[in-house]
PDB file of C-alpha atoms in Angstrom:
ATOM      1  CA  MET A   1     -14.654 -16.291 -15.398  1.00 69.00           C
ATOM      2  CA  LYS A   2     -12.533 -18.095 -13.601  1.00 74.00           C
ATOM      3  CA  HIS A   3      -9.794 -15.109 -14.220  1.00 83.00           C
ATOM      4  CA  GLN A   4     -12.137 -12.526 -12.892  1.00 89.00           C
ATOM      5  CA  THR A   5     -13.316 -15.202  -9.436  1.00 92.00           C
ATOM      6  CA  LYS A   6      -9.194 -15.629  -9.531  1.00 91.00           C
ATOM      7  CA  ALA A   7      -8.524 -11.490  -9.333  1.00 92.00           C
ATOM      8  CA  MET A   8     -12.303 -11.307  -7.067  1.00 94.00           C
ATOM      9  CA  THR A   9     -10.685 -13.333  -4.367  1.00 95.00           C
ATOM     10  CA  LEU A  10      -7.049 -12.049  -4.584  1.00 95.00           C
ATOM     11  CA  CYS A  11      -8.373  -8.158  -4.277  1.00 96.00           C
ATOM     12  CA  ALA A  12     -10.157  -9.115  -1.346  1.00 97.00           C
ATOM     13  CA  LEU A  13      -6.808 -10.998   0.283  1.00 97.00           C
ATOM     14  CA  PHE A  14      -5.207  -8.055   0.239  1.00 97.00           C
ATOM     15  CA  ALA A  15      -7.731  -5.792   0.975  1.00 98.00           C
ATOM     16  CA  ALA A  16      -7.818  -8.153   4.268  1.00 98.00           C
ATOM     17  CA  LEU A  17      -3.463  -8.062   4.439  1.00 97.00           C
ATOM     18  CA  THR A  18      -3.953  -4.366   4.499  1.00 98.00           C
ATOM     19  CA  ALA A  19      -5.894  -4.869   7.455  1.00 98.00           C
ATOM     20  CA  VAL A  20      -3.894  -6.871   9.292  1.00 98.00           C
ATOM     21  CA  CYS A  21      -0.611  -5.699   8.229  1.00 97.00           C
ATOM     22  CA  ALA A  22      -1.995  -2.032  10.025  1.00 97.00           C
ATOM     23  CA  GLN A  23      -2.654  -3.784  13.349  1.00 97.00           C
ATOM     24  CA  ILE A  24       0.984  -4.878  13.746  1.00 93.00           C
ATOM     25  CA  SER A  25       1.846  -0.280  14.212  1.00 89.00           C
ATOM     26  CA  ILE A  26       3.023   1.406  17.182  1.00 89.00           C
ATOM     27  CA  PRO A  27       1.446   4.782  18.365  1.00 85.00           C
ATOM     28  CA  LEU A  28       3.284   8.016  17.666  1.00 82.00           C
ATOM     29  CA  PRO A  29       3.216  11.478  19.107  1.00 79.00           C
ATOM     30  CA  GLY A  30       1.137  13.651  16.803  1.00 73.00           C
ATOM     31  CA  GLY A  31      -1.418  10.929  16.226  1.00 75.00           C
ATOM     32  CA  VAL A  32       0.108   9.394  13.497  1.00 81.00           C
ATOM     33  CA  PRO A  33       0.785   5.378  13.482  1.00 85.00           C
ATOM     34  CA  LEU A  34       3.739   3.788  12.341  1.00 90.00           C
ATOM     35  CA  SER A  35       2.174   0.348  11.028  1.00 93.00           C
ATOM     36  CA  LEU A  36       2.808  -2.073   8.059  1.00 95.00           C
ATOM     37  CA  SER A  37      -0.002  -1.549   6.198  1.00 96.00           C
ATOM     38  CA  VAL A  38       2.307   0.447   3.698  1.00 97.00           C
ATOM     39  CA  ALA A  39       4.039  -2.477   2.941  1.00 97.00           C
ATOM     40  CA  ALA A  40       0.891  -4.284   2.359  1.00 98.00           C
ATOM     41  CA  VAL A  41      -0.049  -1.373  -0.094  1.00 98.00           C
ATOM     42  CA  TYR A  42       3.035  -2.084  -2.095  1.00 97.00           C
ATOM     43  CA  LEU A  43       2.519  -5.842  -2.464  1.00 96.00           C
ATOM     44  CA  THR A  44      -1.155  -5.477  -3.970  1.00 97.00           C
ATOM     45  CA  GLY A  45       0.292  -3.126  -6.906  1.00 97.00           C
ATOM     46  CA  LEU A  46       3.407  -5.604  -7.151  1.00 95.00           C
ATOM     47  CA  LEU A  47       0.601  -8.599  -7.307  1.00 95.00           C
ATOM     48  CA  LEU A  48      -2.075  -7.248  -8.326  1.00 96.00           C
ATOM     49  CA  ALA A  49      -3.349  -5.683 -12.131  1.00 95.00           C
ATOM     50  CA  PRO A  50      -3.466  -2.098 -11.543  1.00 97.00           C
ATOM     51  CA  GLY A  51      -7.707  -2.040 -11.286  1.00 97.00           C
ATOM     52  CA  TRP A  52      -7.262  -4.618  -9.213  1.00 97.00           C
ATOM     53  CA  ALA A  53      -4.899  -3.813  -6.912  1.00 98.00           C
ATOM     54  CA  ALA A  54      -6.756  -0.183  -6.416  1.00 98.00           C
ATOM     55  CA  ALA A  55      -9.869  -1.738  -5.707  1.00 98.00           C
ATOM     56  CA  SER A  56      -7.952  -3.509  -3.284  1.00 98.00           C
ATOM     57  CA  GLN A  57      -7.425  -0.313  -1.147  1.00 98.00           C
ATOM     58  CA  VAL A  58     -11.017   1.319  -1.896  1.00 98.00           C
ATOM     59  CA  VAL A  59     -12.446  -2.188  -0.309  1.00 98.00           C
ATOM     60  CA  TYR A  60     -10.160  -1.864   2.448  1.00 98.00           C
ATOM     61  CA  LEU A  61     -11.164   1.944   3.199  1.00 98.00           C
ATOM     62  CA  LEU A  62     -14.559   1.114   2.733  1.00 98.00           C
ATOM     63  CA  LEU A  63     -14.744  -1.765   5.808  1.00 98.00           C
ATOM     64  CA  GLY A  64     -13.266   0.862   7.670  1.00 98.00           C
ATOM     65  CA  ALA A  65     -15.264   3.209   6.692  1.00 98.00           C
ATOM     66  CA  PHE A  66     -18.595   0.894   7.229  1.00 97.00           C
ATOM     67  CA  GLY A  67     -17.085   0.267  10.807  1.00 97.00           C
ATOM     68  CA  MET A  68     -15.164  -2.582  10.986  1.00 97.00           C
ATOM     69  CA  PRO A  69     -11.937  -2.350  12.531  1.00 97.00           C
ATOM     70  CA  VAL A  70      -9.195  -2.685  10.100  1.00 98.00           C
ATOM     71  CA  TYR A  71      -7.520   0.928  10.185  1.00 96.00           C
ATOM     72  CA  ALA A  72      -4.214   1.062  12.876  1.00 94.00           C
ATOM     73  CA  GLY A  73      -5.201   0.492  16.335  1.00 92.00           C
ATOM     74  CA  PHE A  74      -8.503  -1.474  15.130  1.00 95.00           C
ATOM     75  CA  SER A  75      -9.748   1.723  14.791  1.00 95.00           C
ATOM     76  CA  SER A  76     -12.834   2.343  12.236  1.00 97.00           C
ATOM     77  CA  GLY A  77     -15.526   4.934  11.042  1.00 97.00           C
ATOM     78  CA  MET A  78     -15.562   8.311   8.798  1.00 97.00           C
ATOM     79  CA  GLY A  79     -13.999  10.370  11.914  1.00 96.00           C
ATOM     80  CA  VAL A  80     -11.013   8.236  11.033  1.00 96.00           C
ATOM     81  CA  LEU A  81     -10.900   9.145   7.250  1.00 96.00           C
ATOM     82  CA  PHE A  82     -11.539  12.589   7.751  1.00 97.00           C
ATOM     83  CA  GLY A  83      -9.324  13.200  10.294  1.00 95.00           C
ATOM     84  CA  PRO A  84      -5.798  14.424  10.470  1.00 93.00           C
ATOM     85  CA  THR A  85      -4.296  11.269   9.255  1.00 92.00           C
ATOM     86  CA  GLY A  86      -7.474  10.040   6.552  1.00 96.00           C
ATOM     87  CA  GLY A  87      -4.716  11.673   4.104  1.00 96.00           C
ATOM     88  CA  TYR A  88      -2.390   9.228   4.354  1.00 96.00           C
ATOM     89  CA  LEU A  89      -5.579   6.227   4.003  1.00 97.00           C
ATOM     90  CA  PHE A  90      -7.310   7.824   1.104  1.00 98.00           C
ATOM     91  CA  VAL A  91      -4.236   8.053  -0.654  1.00 98.00           C
ATOM     92  CA  TYR A  92      -3.808   3.970  -0.685  1.00 98.00           C
ATOM     93  CA  PRO A  93      -5.447   2.982  -3.867  1.00 98.00           C
ATOM     94  CA  LEU A  94      -3.530   5.464  -5.531  1.00 98.00           C
ATOM     95  CA  MET A  95      -0.078   3.827  -4.101  1.00 98.00           C
ATOM     96  CA  ALA A  96      -1.073   0.285  -4.654  1.00 98.00           C
ATOM     97  CA  LEU A  97      -2.100   1.851  -8.576  1.00 98.00           C
ATOM     98  CA  ALA A  98       1.292   3.048  -9.536  1.00 98.00           C
ATOM     99  CA  VAL A  99       2.823   0.565  -7.730  1.00 97.00           C
ATOM    100  CA  SER A 100       1.464  -1.764 -10.104  1.00 97.00           C
ATOM    101  CA  LEU A 101       1.422   0.534 -12.919  1.00 97.00           C
ATOM    102  CA  GLY A 102       5.132   1.025 -12.694  1.00 96.00           C
ATOM    103  CA  VAL A 103       6.201  -2.925 -12.371  1.00 95.00           C
ATOM    104  CA  ARG A 104       4.001  -2.901 -15.755  1.00 94.00           C
ATOM    105  CA  ARG A 105       5.070  -0.289 -17.245  1.00 94.00           C
ATOM    106  CA  TRP A 106       9.303  -1.237 -16.624  1.00 92.00           C
ATOM    107  CA  GLY A 107       9.321  -4.906 -14.921  1.00 83.00           C
ATOM    108  CA  LYS A 108       9.109  -6.107 -11.889  1.00 77.00           C
ATOM    109  CA  GLY A 109      12.864  -6.578 -11.091  1.00 88.00           C
ATOM    110  CA  TRP A 110      14.281  -4.686  -8.231  1.00 93.00           C
ATOM    111  CA  ALA A 111      14.693  -1.254  -9.596  1.00 95.00           C
ATOM    112  CA  PRO A 112      11.826  -1.389 -11.389  1.00 94.00           C
ATOM    113  CA  ALA A 113      10.040  -1.794  -8.255  1.00 96.00           C
ATOM    114  CA  ALA A 114      11.443   0.194  -6.204  1.00 97.00           C
ATOM    115  CA  GLY A 115      11.322   3.494  -7.949  1.00 97.00           C
ATOM    116  CA  SER A 116       7.831   2.551  -8.559  1.00 97.00           C
ATOM    117  CA  MET A 117       7.443   2.272  -4.672  1.00 98.00           C
ATOM    118  CA  LEU A 118       9.505   5.458  -4.033  1.00 98.00           C
ATOM    119  CA  ALA A 119       7.280   7.619  -6.059  1.00 98.00           C
ATOM    120  CA  ALA A 120       4.053   5.544  -3.878  1.00 98.00           C
ATOM    121  CA  LEU A 121       5.369   6.995  -1.211  1.00 98.00           C
ATOM    122  CA  ALA A 122       6.131   9.964  -2.269  1.00 98.00           C
ATOM    123  CA  LEU A 123       2.189  10.425  -2.876  1.00 98.00           C
ATOM    124  CA  CYS A 124       2.029   9.330   0.285  1.00 97.00           C
ATOM    125  CA  TYR A 125       3.426  11.856   2.660  1.00 97.00           C
ATOM    126  CA  ALA A 126       2.737  14.443   0.103  1.00 97.00           C
ATOM    127  CA  ALA A 127      -1.318  13.607  -0.129  1.00 97.00           C
ATOM    128  CA  GLY A 128      -1.460  12.643   3.554  1.00 96.00           C
ATOM    129  CA  THR A 129       1.025  15.934   4.753  1.00 97.00           C
ATOM    130  CA  LEU A 130      -1.233  18.052   3.047  1.00 98.00           C
ATOM    131  CA  TRP A 131      -4.822  16.540   4.381  1.00 97.00           C
ATOM    132  CA  TYR A 132      -2.566  16.388   7.996  1.00 96.00           C
ATOM    133  CA  ALA A 133      -1.624  20.471   7.866  1.00 97.00           C
ATOM    134  CA  ALA A 134      -5.504  21.525   6.473  1.00 97.00           C
ATOM    135  CA  VAL A 135      -7.448  19.226   9.027  1.00 96.00           C
ATOM    136  CA  GLY A 136      -4.880  19.907  11.899  1.00 94.00           C
ATOM    137  CA  GLY A 137      -4.144  23.681  11.337  1.00 96.00           C
ATOM    138  CA  VAL A 138      -0.694  23.414  11.238  1.00 96.00           C
ATOM    139  CA  THR A 139       2.052  24.670   8.711  1.00 97.00           C
ATOM    140  CA  LEU A 140       3.152  22.201   6.280  1.00 96.00           C
ATOM    141  CA  TRP A 141       6.696  21.933   7.890  1.00 96.00           C
ATOM    142  CA  GLN A 142       4.757  20.671  11.605  1.00 96.00           C
ATOM    143  CA  ALA A 143       3.032  18.215   9.379  1.00 96.00           C
ATOM    144  CA  ALA A 144       5.742  17.371   7.952  1.00 96.00           C
ATOM    145  CA  ALA A 145       7.787  17.187  11.311  1.00 95.00           C
ATOM    146  CA  VAL A 146       5.476  15.097  12.839  1.00 93.00           C
ATOM    147  CA  CYS A 147       4.466  12.940   9.519  1.00 93.00           C
ATOM    148  CA  VAL A 148       6.629  12.268   7.192  1.00 95.00           C
ATOM    149  CA  LEU A 149      10.694  13.124   8.997  1.00 95.00           C
ATOM    150  CA  PRO A 150      10.276   9.960  11.866  1.00 93.00           C
ATOM    151  CA  PHE A 151       8.528   7.444   9.153  1.00 94.00           C
ATOM    152  CA  VAL A 152      10.970   7.979   6.875  1.00 95.00           C
ATOM    153  CA  PRO A 153      13.568   5.935   7.737  1.00 95.00           C
ATOM    154  CA  VAL A 154      11.200   2.610   8.199  1.00 94.00           C
ATOM    155  CA  ASP A 155       9.492   3.362   5.180  1.00 95.00           C
ATOM    156  CA  LEU A 156      12.698   3.032   3.017  1.00 95.00           C
ATOM    157  CA  VAL A 157      12.858  -0.378   4.895  1.00 96.00           C
ATOM    158  CA  LYS A 158       9.794  -1.801   3.743  1.00 97.00           C
ATOM    159  CA  ILE A 159      10.427  -1.371   0.310  1.00 97.00           C
ATOM    160  CA  PRO A 160      13.087  -4.807   0.272  1.00 96.00           C
ATOM    161  CA  LEU A 161      11.034  -5.681   2.363  1.00 96.00           C
ATOM    162  CA  ALA A 162       7.960  -6.171   0.024  1.00 96.00           C
ATOM    163  CA  ILE A 163      10.096  -6.687  -3.051  1.00 95.00           C
ATOM    164  CA  ALA A 164      11.328  -9.490  -1.680  1.00 94.00           C
ATOM    165  CA  VAL A 165       8.219 -11.092  -0.488  1.00 94.00           C
ATOM    166  CA  GLY A 166       6.408  -9.954  -3.229  1.00 92.00           C
ATOM    167  CA  SER A 167       8.626 -11.560  -5.398  1.00 88.00           C
ATOM    168  CA  ARG A 168       8.611 -15.236  -3.469  1.00 88.00           C
ATOM    169  CA  LEU A 169       4.860 -14.836  -3.528  1.00 86.00           C
ATOM    170  CA  ASP A 170       3.939 -14.067  -7.367  1.00 73.00           C
ATOM    171  CA  LEU A 171       4.581 -17.206  -8.515  1.00 51.00           C
ATOM    172  CA  HIS A 172       2.602 -16.295 -11.791  1.00 54.00           C
ATOM    173  CA  GLY A 173       5.267 -14.492 -12.728  1.00 54.00           C
ATOM    174  CA  ARG A 174       8.296 -17.293 -11.969  1.00 49.00           C
ATOM    175  CA  GLN A 175       6.336 -19.582 -13.695  1.00 48.00           C
ATOM    176  CA  ALA A 176       6.524 -17.430 -16.504  1.00 42.00           C
ATOM    177  CA  GLN A 177       9.683 -16.973 -16.962  1.00 41.00           C
ATOM    178  CA  ARG A 178      10.844 -20.760 -16.882  1.00 43.00           C
ATOM    179  CA  GLN A 179       8.177 -21.371 -19.371  1.00 41.00           C
ATOM    180  CA  VAL A 180      10.490 -18.746 -21.941  1.00 38.00           C
ATOM    181  CA  ASP A 181      13.559 -19.935 -20.330  1.00 38.00           C
ATOM    182  CA  ARG A 182      12.723 -22.922 -21.370  1.00 45.00           C
ATOM    183  CA  ASN A 183      11.461 -22.089 -24.887  1.00 37.00           C
TER     184      ASN A 183
END
């Protein structure tokens, strides 16, 4: 029961972290804001078990869907979720799941974490861009020009940032490693 309570608390905290990071945003032409929410999704995957990582991002989506102003620019509602940028939001649970599964399968070292985050980012770009093109009535190339190209440099910087922060926050992993080193 104690473990379950801790996991639920962390799930809620990472949903809240995603909401806070979404507010650190810069609006760009095309309606897709540049925010730190993807970095929060990376951290969620790094630090939570796969099911809890995905659940945390589902909680984040539900909070916004039901009117809490948690999306970028303090926006919320079904209109945001089903609008042109909704595909990027809908993929957050899958991104967190992909990162969590990746680091649990291949380890939490820099390379496995970065590889898992790159795969999650590719998933985000693919799903979000397809959605943006379909809802916005533009070609995939037009959607990529607005929704991917301006974001690549910043999104790549978020990866080492998330790994650095995640390694500092992963107290359980470091404690377990110290125990192994002592034995």
